[in-house]
Amino acid sequence: MFGNPNSPTPSFISIPTGTEFVFRVTFSVRVLMSDPLARLKTIDRRRIMLATYSRRIRLTRPLAPETERRMQKRIDARFNDLTRERRQLVELIKADPVLRQRFYDQEEAMRKAATPNAVPSSQKERDR
C-alpha cells in the first residue's frame, strides 16, 4: 500500500501478485465503498442541518434580502448535491442483497424505536 489511506488526495493500491499493479483510487469512491450505510446516515444528518440552517437564513430576508438570496442559493446547491448522492447510494444499497437486508433491518429498528410503547415505562414499574 502506498500513500496515506486517510488522505483526501488520490492514493495508490498495489496488488501483491509478483509483478506490481497500481490502481488509482479516488477519495470519494473509497469513502462511498467503505460503509455505504454509515455514509447514508452522514448524508441524512447533513441534509437535516442544511434544512435547519436554511430556515434560519430565511429569517434574515427583511434585513438583507440580497445576502439571504445568495446564501440560500448556496445551501440549496449543497442540499441538492447531497440528495443526488443519497439517491445514488440508496440505489447501490438496494442492488446488493446483503446491504439491502442491513438497510431494511436498520430502518425497521428505527421505526420501532420511534413508535411509543402502548404502556408507559412508569406504568410497568408500578405493575411489578
GROMACS .gro file of N, CA and C in nm:
model
  384
    1MET      N    1   0.085  -0.118   0.000
    1MET     CA    2   0.000   0.000   0.000
    1MET      C    3   0.089   0.123   0.000
    2PHE      N    4   0.064   0.213  -0.091
    2PHE     CA    5   0.141   0.336  -0.099
    2PHE      C    6   0.053   0.452  -0.057
    3GLY      N    7   0.113   0.553   0.003
    3GLY     CA    8   0.038   0.672   0.040
    3GLY      C    9  -0.040   0.653   0.169
    4ASN      N   10  -0.101   0.760   0.212
    4ASN     CA   11  -0.180   0.759   0.334
    4ASN      C   12  -0.324   0.722   0.300
    5PRO      N   13  -0.378   0.612   0.356
    5PRO     CA   14  -0.515   0.572   0.321
    5PRO      C   15  -0.621   0.670   0.371
    6ASN      N   16  -0.587   0.755   0.468
    6ASN     CA   17  -0.683   0.851   0.521
    6ASN      C   18  -0.673   0.987   0.453
    7SER      N   19  -0.584   0.999   0.358
    7SER     CA   20  -0.563   1.125   0.290
    7SER      C   21  -0.675   1.151   0.189
    8PRO      N   22  -0.723   1.276   0.179
    8PRO     CA   23  -0.827   1.306   0.081
    8PRO      C   24  -0.774   1.312  -0.063
    9THR      N   25  -0.641   1.310  -0.080
    9THR     CA   26  -0.584   1.311  -0.214
    9THR      C   27  -0.580   1.170  -0.269
   10PRO      N   28  -0.576   1.154  -0.401
   10PRO     CA   29  -0.572   1.019  -0.457
   10PRO      C   30  -0.451   0.941  -0.407
   11SER      N   31  -0.470   0.814  -0.383
   11SER     CA   32  -0.361   0.729  -0.338
   11SER      C   33  -0.353   0.609  -0.430
   12PHE      N   34  -0.260   0.521  -0.404
   12PHE     CA   35  -0.240   0.405  -0.489
   12PHE      C   36  -0.254   0.278  -0.410
   13ILE      N   37  -0.304   0.174  -0.474
   13ILE     CA   38  -0.317   0.043  -0.412
   13ILE      C   39  -0.237  -0.054  -0.497
   14SER      N   40  -0.157  -0.138  -0.433
   14SER     CA   41  -0.084  -0.238  -0.509
   14SER      C   42  -0.141  -0.375  -0.480
   15ILE      N   43  -0.146  -0.459  -0.581
   15ILE     CA   44  -0.195  -0.595  -0.564
   15ILE      C   45  -0.073  -0.686  -0.563
   16PRO      N   46  -0.051  -0.761  -0.454
   16PRO     CA   47   0.068  -0.845  -0.445
   16PRO      C   48   0.054  -0.971  -0.531
   17THR      N   49   0.100  -0.964  -0.655
   17THR     CA   50   0.093  -1.080  -0.744
   17THR      C   51   0.229  -1.110  -0.804
   18GLY      N   52   0.335  -1.069  -0.744
   18GLY     CA   53   0.468  -1.087  -0.801
   18GLY      C   54   0.506  -0.964  -0.880
   19THR      N   55   0.431  -0.931  -0.983
   19THR     CA   56   0.452  -0.804  -1.051
   19THR      C   57   0.353  -0.706  -0.990
   20GLU      N   58   0.393  -0.585  -0.982
   20GLU     CA   59   0.313  -0.487  -0.909
   20GLU      C   60   0.219  -0.410  -1.002
   21PHE      N   61   0.090  -0.417  -0.972
   21PHE     CA   62  -0.010  -0.341  -1.045
   21PHE      C   63  -0.055  -0.228  -0.955
   22VAL      N   64  -0.066  -0.111  -1.009
   22VAL     CA   65  -0.105   0.005  -0.929
   22VAL      C   66  -0.233   0.063  -0.988
   23PHE      N   67  -0.331   0.082  -0.901
   23PHE     CA   68  -0.458   0.140  -0.943
   23PHE      C   69  -0.481   0.270  -0.868
   24ARG      N   70  -0.535   0.368  -0.939
   24ARG     CA   71  -0.567   0.495  -0.877
   24ARG      C   72  -0.707   0.485  -0.817
   25VAL      N   73  -0.719   0.523  -0.690
   25VAL     CA   74  -0.848   0.520  -0.622
   25VAL      C   75  -0.874   0.660  -0.571
   26THR      N   76  -0.988   0.715  -0.607
   26THR     CA   77  -1.019   0.850  -0.562
   26THR      C   78  -1.081   0.845  -0.423
   27PHE      N   79  -1.073   0.957  -0.355
   27PHE     CA   80  -1.124   0.967  -0.218
   27PHE      C   81  -1.272   0.936  -0.211
   28SER      N   82  -1.351   0.990  -0.304
   28SER     CA   83  -1.496   0.972  -0.296
   28SER      C   84  -1.536   0.826  -0.309
   29VAL      N   85  -1.471   0.752  -0.395
   29VAL     CA   86  -1.504   0.610  -0.410
   29VAL      C   87  -1.466   0.534  -0.284
   30ARG      N   88  -1.351   0.567  -0.225
   30ARG     CA   89  -1.306   0.499  -0.104
   30ARG      C   90  -1.405   0.522   0.010
   31VAL      N   91  -1.450   0.645   0.026
   31VAL     CA   92  -1.546   0.675   0.132
   31VAL      C   93  -1.679   0.607   0.104
   32LEU      N   94  -1.723   0.613  -0.020
   32LEU     CA   95  -1.851   0.554  -0.058
   32LEU      C   96  -1.851   0.404  -0.034
   33MET      N   97  -1.743   0.337  -0.069
   33MET     CA   98  -1.740   0.192  -0.061
   33MET      C   99  -1.701   0.141   0.077
   34SER      N  100  -1.648   0.226   0.165
   34SER     CA  101  -1.606   0.177   0.296
   34SER      C  102  -1.726   0.125   0.374
   35ASP      N  103  -1.831   0.203   0.390
   35ASP     CA  104  -1.954   0.158   0.452
   35ASP      C  105  -2.068   0.246   0.402
   36PRO      N  106  -2.140   0.200   0.303
   36PRO     CA  107  -2.246   0.283   0.245
   36PRO      C  108  -2.355   0.321   0.344
   37LEU      N  109  -2.385   0.235   0.441
   37LEU     CA  110  -2.491   0.268   0.537
   37LEU      C  111  -2.447   0.380   0.631
   38ALA      N  112  -2.319   0.381   0.669
   38ALA     CA  113  -2.268   0.490   0.753
   38ALA      C  114  -2.268   0.621   0.673
   39ARG      N  115  -2.230   0.613   0.546
   39ARG     CA  116  -2.231   0.731   0.461
   39ARG      C  117  -2.373   0.784   0.443
   40LEU      N  118  -2.469   0.695   0.430
   40LEU     CA  119  -2.609   0.735   0.417
   40LEU      C  120  -2.655   0.809   0.542
   41LYS      N  121  -2.616   0.759   0.658
   41LYS     CA  122  -2.653   0.824   0.783
   41LYS      C  123  -2.590   0.964   0.792
   42THR      N  124  -2.464   0.976   0.749
   42THR     CA  125  -2.396   1.105   0.749
   42THR      C  126  -2.467   1.203   0.654
   43ILE      N  127  -2.504   1.155   0.538
   43ILE     CA  128  -2.575   1.240   0.441
   43ILE      C  129  -2.707   1.288   0.499
   44ASP      N  130  -2.780   1.199   0.565
   44ASP     CA  131  -2.908   1.238   0.624
   44ASP      C  132  -2.890   1.345   0.732
   45ARG      N  133  -2.786   1.328   0.815
   45ARG     CA  134  -2.760   1.429   0.919
   45ARG      C  135  -2.727   1.563   0.857
   46ARG      N  136  -2.645   1.563   0.752
   46ARG     CA  137  -2.608   1.689   0.686
   46ARG      C  138  -2.728   1.755   0.620
   47ARG      N  139  -2.816   1.676   0.560
   47ARG     CA  140  -2.936   1.732   0.498
   47ARG      C  141  -3.026   1.797   0.603
   48ILE      N  142  -3.037   1.735   0.720
   48ILE     CA  143  -3.118   1.794   0.828
   48ILE      C  144  -3.055   1.925   0.874
   49MET      N  145  -2.922   1.927   0.889
   49MET     CA  146  -2.854   2.050   0.931
   49MET      C  147  -2.872   2.161   0.828
   50LEU      N  148  -2.862   2.127   0.699
   50LEU     CA  149  -2.879   2.228   0.595
   50LEU      C  150  -3.022   2.280   0.592
   51ALA      N  151  -3.120   2.194   0.613
   51ALA     CA  152  -3.260   2.239   0.616
   51ALA      C  153  -3.283   2.334   0.733
   52THR      N  154  -3.226   2.301   0.848
   52THR     CA  155  -3.239   2.388   0.965
   52THR      C  156  -3.172   2.523   0.940
   53TYR      N  157  -3.051   2.519   0.883
   53TYR     CA  158  -2.977   2.640   0.852
   53TYR      C  159  -3.054   2.725   0.751
   54SER      N  160  -3.117   2.660   0.655
   54SER     CA  161  -3.195   2.731   0.553
   54SER      C  162  -3.312   2.806   0.616
   55ARG      N  163  -3.380   2.741   0.710
   55ARG     CA  164  -3.492   2.808   0.778
   55ARG      C  165  -3.443   2.930   0.857
   56ARG      N  166  -3.328   2.918   0.918
   56ARG     CA  167  -3.275   3.031   0.996
   56ARG      C  168  -3.234   3.147   0.905
   57ILE      N  169  -3.179   3.113   0.790
   57ILE     CA  170  -3.137   3.218   0.697
   57ILE      C  171  -3.257   3.293   0.642
   58ARG      N  172  -3.369   3.225   0.622
   58ARG     CA  173  -3.489   3.292   0.571
   58ARG      C  174  -3.535   3.404   0.665
   59LEU      N  175  -3.502   3.392   0.792
   59LEU     CA  176  -3.540   3.496   0.887
   59LEU      C  177  -3.466   3.628   0.862
   60THR      N  178  -3.354   3.622   0.790
   60THR     CA  179  -3.276   3.744   0.764
   60THR      C  180  -3.324   3.821   0.641
   61ARG      N  181  -3.423   3.769   0.570
   61ARG     CA  182  -3.469   3.833   0.446
   61ARG      C  183  -3.506   3.980   0.465
   62PRO      N  184  -3.581   4.019   0.569
   62PRO     CA  185  -3.615   4.161   0.583
   62PRO      C  186  -3.492   4.250   0.606
   63LEU      N  187  -3.389   4.196   0.668
   63LEU     CA  188  -3.270   4.276   0.698
   63LEU      C  189  -3.174   4.286   0.579
   64ALA      N  190  -3.153   4.174   0.510
   64ALA     CA  191  -3.057   4.171   0.399
   64ALA      C  192  -3.106   4.074   0.291
   65PRO      N  193  -3.198   4.118   0.207
   65PRO     CA  194  -3.257   4.026   0.109
   65PRO      C  195  -3.157   3.969   0.008
   66GLU      N  196  -3.062   4.051  -0.036
   66GLU     CA  197  -2.965   4.003  -0.136
   66GLU      C  198  -2.871   3.899  -0.076
   67THR      N  199  -2.826   3.923   0.044
   67THR     CA  200  -2.739   3.827   0.114
   67THR      C  201  -2.815   3.698   0.140
   68GLU      N  202  -2.940   3.712   0.181
   68GLU     CA  203  -3.022   3.593   0.207
   68GLU      C  204  -3.037   3.509   0.081
   69ARG      N  205  -3.059   3.574  -0.034
   69ARG     CA  206  -3.074   3.503  -0.160
   69ARG      C  207  -2.946   3.428  -0.198
   70ARG      N  208  -2.831   3.495  -0.182
   70ARG     CA  209  -2.703   3.431  -0.215
   70ARG      C  210  -2.677   3.310  -0.126
   71MET      N  211  -2.698   3.328   0.005
   71MET     CA  212  -2.674   3.217   0.098
   71MET      C  213  -2.772   3.103   0.074
   72GLN      N  214  -2.896   3.137   0.046
   72GLN     CA  215  -2.998   3.035   0.021
   72GLN      C  216  -2.964   2.955  -0.105
   73LYS      N  217  -2.914   3.024  -0.205
   73LYS     CA  218  -2.875   2.957  -0.329
   73LYS      C  219  -2.762   2.858  -0.303
   74ARG      N  220  -2.665   2.899  -0.223
   74ARG     CA  221  -2.551   2.813  -0.190
   74ARG      C  222  -2.597   2.690  -0.111
   75ILE      N  223  -2.684   2.711  -0.014
   75ILE     CA  224  -2.734   2.599   0.067
   75ILE      C  225  -2.819   2.505  -0.017
   76ASP      N  226  -2.902   2.561  -0.104
   76ASP     CA  227  -2.984   2.476  -0.192
   76ASP      C  228  -2.897   2.389  -0.282
   77ALA      N  229  -2.788   2.444  -0.332
   77ALA     CA  230  -2.698   2.366  -0.418
   77ALA      C  231  -2.637   2.251  -0.339
   78ARG      N  232  -2.591   2.278  -0.217
   78ARG     CA  233  -2.535   2.171  -0.133
   78ARG      C  234  -2.639   2.065  -0.102
   79PHE      N  235  -2.759   2.110  -0.067
   79PHE     CA  236  -2.867   2.017  -0.034
   79PHE      C  237  -2.900   1.928  -0.154
   80ASN      N  238  -2.907   1.989  -0.272
   80ASN     CA  239  -2.937   1.911  -0.393
   80ASN      C  240  -2.826   1.811  -0.425
   81ASP      N  241  -2.700   1.851  -0.404
   81ASP     CA  242  -2.589   1.757  -0.425
   81ASP      C  243  -2.599   1.638  -0.330
   82LEU      N  244  -2.630   1.666  -0.204
   82LEU     CA  245  -2.643   1.558  -0.106
   82LEU      C  246  -2.762   1.468  -0.140
   83THR      N  247  -2.871   1.528  -0.187
   83THR     CA  248  -2.988   1.450  -0.225
   83THR      C  249  -2.955   1.358  -0.343
   84ARG      N  250  -2.882   1.410  -0.440
   84ARG     CA  251  -2.841   1.329  -0.555
   84ARG      C  252  -2.750   1.214  -0.510
   85GLU      N  253  -2.654   1.245  -0.423
   85GLU     CA  254  -2.564   1.142  -0.373
   85GLU      C  255  -2.640   1.037  -0.293
   86ARG      N  256  -2.738   1.082  -0.215
   86ARG     CA  257  -2.819   0.989  -0.135
   86ARG      C  258  -2.898   0.895  -0.226
   87ARG      N  259  -2.956   0.951  -0.332
   87ARG     CA  260  -3.033   0.870  -0.426
   87ARG      C  261  -2.945   0.762  -0.489
   88GLN      N  262  -2.823   0.799  -0.530
   88GLN     CA  263  -2.731   0.703  -0.589
   88GLN      C  264  -2.690   0.597  -0.488
   89LEU      N  265  -2.668   0.638  -0.365
   89LEU     CA  266  -2.627   0.546  -0.260
   89LEU      C  267  -2.738   0.446  -0.227
   90VAL      N  268  -2.861   0.493  -0.224
   90VAL     CA  269  -2.974   0.402  -0.197
   90VAL      C  270  -2.988   0.301  -0.311
   91GLU      N  271  -2.965   0.345  -0.434
   91GLU     CA  272  -2.968   0.251  -0.547
   91GLU      C  273  -2.861   0.145  -0.532
   92LEU      N  274  -2.741   0.187  -0.491
   92LEU     CA  275  -2.631   0.094  -0.470
   92LEU      C  276  -2.664  -0.005  -0.358
   93ILE      N  277  -2.721   0.044  -0.250
   93ILE     CA  278  -2.756  -0.042  -0.136
   93ILE      C  279  -2.863  -0.142  -0.177
   94LYS      N  280  -2.963  -0.096  -0.250
   94LYS     CA  281  -3.073  -0.186  -0.289
   94LYS      C  282  -3.030  -0.288  -0.393
   95ALA      N  283  -2.921  -0.262  -0.464
   95ALA     CA  284  -2.873  -0.357  -0.564
   95ALA      C  285  -2.799  -0.475  -0.500
   96ASP      N  286  -2.743  -0.454  -0.381
   96ASP     CA  287  -2.668  -0.560  -0.313
   96ASP      C  288  -2.758  -0.626  -0.209
   97PRO      N  289  -2.780  -0.757  -0.215
   97PRO     CA  290  -2.874  -0.823  -0.122
   97PRO      C  291  -2.834  -0.812   0.025
   98VAL      N  292  -2.705  -0.819   0.055
   98VAL     CA  293  -2.660  -0.812   0.195
   98VAL      C  294  -2.681  -0.671   0.249
   99LEU      N  295  -2.640  -0.570   0.172
   99LEU     CA  296  -2.659  -0.431   0.215
   99LEU      C  297  -2.808  -0.398   0.225
  100ARG      N  298  -2.886  -0.450   0.130
  100ARG     CA  299  -3.030  -0.424   0.133
  100ARG      C  300  -3.093  -0.477   0.261
  101GLN      N  301  -3.053  -0.598   0.302
  101GLN     CA  302  -3.108  -0.656   0.425
  101GLN      C  303  -3.066  -0.575   0.547
  102ARG      N  304  -2.938  -0.533   0.553
  102ARG     CA  305  -2.891  -0.449   0.663
  102ARG      C  306  -2.967  -0.317   0.667
  103PHE      N  307  -2.990  -0.259   0.548
  103PHE     CA  308  -3.062  -0.132   0.537
  103PHE      C  309  -3.204  -0.146   0.590
  104TYR      N  310  -3.275  -0.252   0.548
  104TYR     CA  311  -3.412  -0.273   0.594
  104TYR      C  312  -3.416  -0.303   0.744
  105ASP      N  313  -3.317  -0.378   0.794
  105ASP     CA  314  -3.312  -0.406   0.938
  105ASP      C  315  -3.293  -0.278   1.018
  106GLN      N  316  -3.204  -0.190   0.970
  106GLN     CA  317  -3.183  -0.062   1.039
  106GLN      C  318  -3.309   0.024   1.034
  107GLU      N  319  -3.373   0.028   0.918
  107GLU     CA  320  -3.497   0.106   0.905
  107GLU      C  321  -3.604   0.054   1.001
  108GLU      N  322  -3.617  -0.077   1.010
  108GLU     CA  323  -3.716  -0.138   1.099
  108GLU      C  324  -3.685  -0.107   1.245
  109ALA      N  325  -3.557  -0.113   1.282
  109ALA     CA  326  -3.517  -0.081   1.420
  109ALA      C  327  -3.547   0.065   1.452
  110MET      N  328  -3.523   0.155   1.356
  110MET     CA  329  -3.552   0.297   1.379
  110MET      C  330  -3.703   0.320   1.391
  111ARG      N  331  -3.783   0.248   1.310
  111ARG     CA  332  -3.928   0.262   1.319
  111ARG      C  333  -3.979   0.215   1.454
  112LYS      N  334  -3.926   0.103   1.502
  112LYS     CA  335  -3.968   0.051   1.632
  112LYS      C  336  -3.929   0.145   1.744
  113ALA      N  337  -3.811   0.206   1.733
  113ALA     CA  338  -3.766   0.300   1.835
  113ALA      C  339  -3.850   0.427   1.834
  114ALA      N  340  -3.902   0.465   1.718
  114ALA     CA  341  -3.979   0.588   1.707
  114ALA      C  342  -4.123   0.572   1.754
  115THR      N  343  -4.177   0.450   1.749
  115THR     CA  344  -4.315   0.431   1.792
  115THR      C  345  -4.321   0.423   1.944
  116PRO      N  346  -4.415   0.495   2.004
  116PRO     CA  347  -4.426   0.490   2.151
  116PRO      C  348  -4.483   0.356   2.197
  117ASN      N  349  -4.439   0.313   2.312
  117ASN     CA  350  -4.492   0.189   2.370
  117ASN      C  351  -4.636   0.211   2.412
  118ALA      N  352  -4.713   0.104   2.411
  118ALA     CA  353  -4.854   0.114   2.449
  118ALA      C  354  -4.867   0.148   2.598
  119VAL      N  355  -4.778   0.093   2.679
  119VAL     CA  356  -4.782   0.118   2.823
  119VAL      C  357  -4.656   0.196   2.860
  120PRO      N  358  -4.671   0.312   2.925
  120PRO     CA  359  -4.553   0.388   2.967
  120PRO      C  360  -4.467   0.307   3.063
  121SER      N  361  -4.337   0.336   3.063
  121SER     CA  362  -4.245   0.261   3.148
  121SER      C  363  -4.278   0.281   3.297
  122SER      N  364  -4.329   0.398   3.334
  122SER     CA  365  -4.366   0.421   3.474
  122SER      C  366  -4.481   0.330   3.515
  123GLN      N  367  -4.573   0.305   3.421
  123GLN     CA  368  -4.684   0.215   3.447
  123GLN      C  369  -4.633   0.072   3.467
  124LYS      N  370  -4.535   0.031   3.387
  124LYS     CA  371  -4.478  -0.103   3.400
  124LYS      C  372  -4.412  -0.120   3.537
  125GLU      N  373  -4.346  -0.015   3.582
  125GLU     CA  374  -4.279  -0.020   3.713
  125GLU      C  375  -4.381  -0.043   3.825
  126ARG      N  376  -4.495   0.026   3.816
  126ARG     CA  377  -4.597   0.013   3.920
  126ARG      C  378  -4.662  -0.125   3.919
  127ASP      N  379  -4.675  -0.185   3.801
  127ASP     CA  380  -4.740  -0.316   3.790
  127ASP      C  381  -4.657  -0.427   3.853
  128ARG      N  382  -4.529  -0.410   3.863
  128ARG     CA  383  -4.442  -0.515   3.918
  128ARG      C  384  -4.459  -0.528   4.063
   0.00000   0.00000   0.00000
